[in-house]
Tab-separated table of C-alpha atoms in Angstrom:
chain	number	residue	atom	x	y	z
A	198	MET	CA	6.244	-10.411	-17.058
A	199	LYS	CA	3.206	-12.673	-17.648
A	200	LYS	CA	-0.075	-11.160	-18.579
A	201	ASN	CA	-1.978	-12.672	-15.540
A	202	SER	CA	0.724	-11.821	-13.095
A	203	MET	CA	-0.533	-10.196	-9.773
A	204	ILE	CA	1.193	-6.902	-8.759
A	205	SER	CA	0.396	-5.553	-5.290
A	206	LEU	CA	1.034	-1.894	-3.958
A	207	ILE	CA	1.338	-1.742	-0.063
A	208	ILE	CA	0.984	1.676	1.559
A	209	ASP	CA	1.798	1.925	5.274
A	210	ALA	CA	1.869	5.515	6.824
A	211	THR	CA	1.084	4.477	10.516
A	212	LYS	CA	4.565	4.908	11.984
A	213	GLU	CA	7.505	7.283	11.645
A	214	LEU	CA	8.105	6.365	8.126
A	215	VAL	CA	5.900	5.941	5.259
A	216	PHE	CA	6.714	2.582	3.826
A	217	LEU	CA	5.732	1.647	0.111
A	218	LYS	CA	6.193	-1.639	-1.362
A	219	ILE	CA	5.559	-3.354	-4.630
A	220	ILE	CA	5.337	-7.071	-4.792
A	221	ASN	CA	5.059	-9.105	-8.117
A	222	ASP	CA	5.577	-12.526	-9.027
A	223	LYS	CA	9.285	-12.221	-9.492
A	224	GLU	CA	10.618	-9.485	-7.126
A	225	SER	CA	9.734	-6.558	-4.758
A	226	TYR	CA	10.604	-3.065	-4.390
A	227	THR	CA	10.386	-0.981	-1.189
A	228	LYS	CA	11.109	2.639	-0.270
A	229	GLU	CA	10.696	4.691	2.894
A	230	TYR	CA	9.829	8.290	3.386
A	231	LEU	CA	9.836	10.528	6.519
A	232	ASN	CA	6.302	10.469	7.861
A	233	SER	CA	5.893	14.317	7.890
A	234	ARG	CA	3.411	16.986	7.127
A	235	GLU	CA	5.163	17.749	3.910
A	236	ASN	CA	4.964	14.138	2.675
A	237	PHE	CA	1.328	13.924	3.793
A	238	ASP	CA	0.650	16.863	1.391
A	239	LYS	CA	2.304	15.139	-1.551
A	240	ILE	CA	1.660	11.357	-0.794
A	241	GLY	CA	-0.030	10.881	-4.124
A	242	LEU	CA	3.109	12.282	-6.038
A	243	ILE	CA	5.292	10.188	-3.950
A	244	ILE	CA	3.411	7.008	-4.645
A	245	PHE	CA	3.504	7.786	-8.376
A	246	ASN	CA	6.999	8.593	-8.475
A	247	PHE	CA	7.719	5.330	-6.551
A	248	LEU	CA	5.951	3.433	-9.252
A	249	LYS	CA	7.683	5.270	-12.049
A	250	PHE	CA	11.120	4.697	-10.703
A	251	ASN	CA	10.576	0.867	-10.455
A	252	LYS	CA	8.810	0.984	-13.837
A	253	VAL	CA	5.492	-0.192	-12.697
A	254	LYS	CA	2.480	0.977	-14.686
A	255	ILE	CA	-0.482	1.782	-12.350
A	256	SER	CA	-2.638	-0.104	-14.907
A	257	LYS	CA	-0.848	-3.246	-14.128
A	258	ILE	CA	-1.493	-3.035	-10.369
A	259	THR	CA	-3.910	-5.607	-9.252
A	260	ASN	CA	-4.206	-4.783	-5.577
A	261	ILE	CA	-3.582	-1.910	-3.215
A	262	PHE	CA	-3.083	-2.830	0.537
A	263	VAL	CA	-3.284	0.298	2.873
A	264	ASN	CA	-2.660	-0.008	6.696
A	265	ILE	CA	-5.673	1.411	8.469
A	266	GLY	CA	-3.917	1.687	11.830
A	267	PRO	CA	-3.632	2.029	14.708
A	268	GLY	CA	-0.985	4.611	14.078
A	269	ASN	CA	-0.394	8.179	12.982
A	270	PHE	CA	-3.756	10.051	12.370
A	271	SER	CA	-2.485	12.327	9.375
A	272	GLY	CA	-0.563	9.402	7.785
A	273	ILE	CA	-3.510	7.061	7.943
A	274	ARG	CA	-5.987	9.603	6.740
A	275	ALA	CA	-3.745	10.664	3.606
A	276	SER	CA	-2.837	7.028	2.757
A	277	ILE	CA	-6.439	5.896	2.773
A	278	ALA	CA	-7.713	9.035	0.810
A	279	VAL	CA	-5.015	8.405	-1.963
A	280	SER	CA	-5.467	4.616	-2.082
A	281	LYS	CA	-9.241	5.219	-2.411
A	282	ALA	CA	-8.769	7.562	-5.240
A	283	ILE	CA	-6.290	5.360	-7.047
A	284	SER	CA	-8.433	2.357	-6.483
A	285	THR	CA	-11.718	3.968	-7.647
A	286	SER	CA	-10.036	5.665	-10.745
A	287	GLN	CA	-8.091	2.796	-12.012
A	288	LYS	CA	-10.511	-0.040	-10.848
A	289	ILE	CA	-7.905	-1.626	-8.541
A	290	ASN	CA	-8.784	-3.962	-5.667
A	291	LEU	CA	-8.398	-2.086	-2.371
A	292	TYR	CA	-7.872	-3.905	0.951
A	293	GLY	CA	-7.320	-2.525	4.271
A	294	PHE	CA	-5.020	-4.293	6.955
A	295	SER	CA	-4.197	-3.412	10.600
A	296	SER	CA	-0.687	-3.034	11.904
A	297	ASN	CA	-1.698	-6.069	14.113
A	298	GLN	CA	-2.071	-8.321	10.962
A	299	ILE	CA	1.647	-8.092	10.264
A	300	ASN	CA	4.731	-8.981	12.306
A	301	LYS	CA	8.163	-7.274	11.944
A	302	ARG	CA	7.157	-5.677	8.799
A	303	ASN	CA	6.574	-8.880	6.843
A	304	TYR	CA	4.204	-7.400	4.223
A	305	ASN	CA	4.336	-10.643	2.207
A	306	LYS	CA	1.941	-11.949	4.767
A	307	LEU	CA	-0.796	-9.828	3.366
A	308	LEU	CA	-0.791	-12.039	0.124
A	309	ASP	CA	-1.422	-15.093	2.475
A	310	LEU	CA	-4.391	-13.127	4.079
A	311	LEU	CA	-5.778	-12.219	0.699
A	312	ARG	CA	-5.763	-15.935	-0.214
A	313	LYS	CA	-7.263	-16.906	3.088
A	314	GLU	CA	-9.878	-14.231	2.595
A	315	ALA	CA	-9.018	-12.658	5.837
A	316	LEU	CA	-8.984	-9.038	4.378
A	317	ILE	CA	-12.103	-7.063	3.642
A	318	LYS	CA	-12.231	-5.408	0.155
A	319	ASP	CA	-13.183	-1.867	-0.126
A	320	LEU	CA	-14.307	-1.493	3.506
A	321	ILE	CA	-11.752	0.771	4.854
A	322	LYS	CA	-12.464	2.127	8.529
A	323	PRO	CA	-9.405	3.762	9.968
A	324	ILE	CA	-8.124	3.070	13.443
A	325	TYR	CA	-6.511	6.089	14.983
A	326	ASN	CA	-4.432	6.159	18.199
């Protein structure tokens, strides 16, 4: 992988499944988990295991995109908290997006929105149902 390649982590816990996706210049990886109380409590561990399984070092991630809603209150709250913690501790760009900005789970559209500067960096305000 090139030194200046962009690696993005997408976290969406607004619906019945927690959806994780890594997008880099060459490929993407996805995984879904049941959106349950048990998984909210360990969402950080789930994210780190997902990265480890796909051999992506957290230090190589350029951007984190987290769905701010509307959707499941507990899922949104947990995913935003973990995203902010990872972003702050690792100095990774953090962007919030709403469910309305993507269609049919086309999360690759987030990269287009980023290039168009249609996402706000670091200002994450949840939209609960």
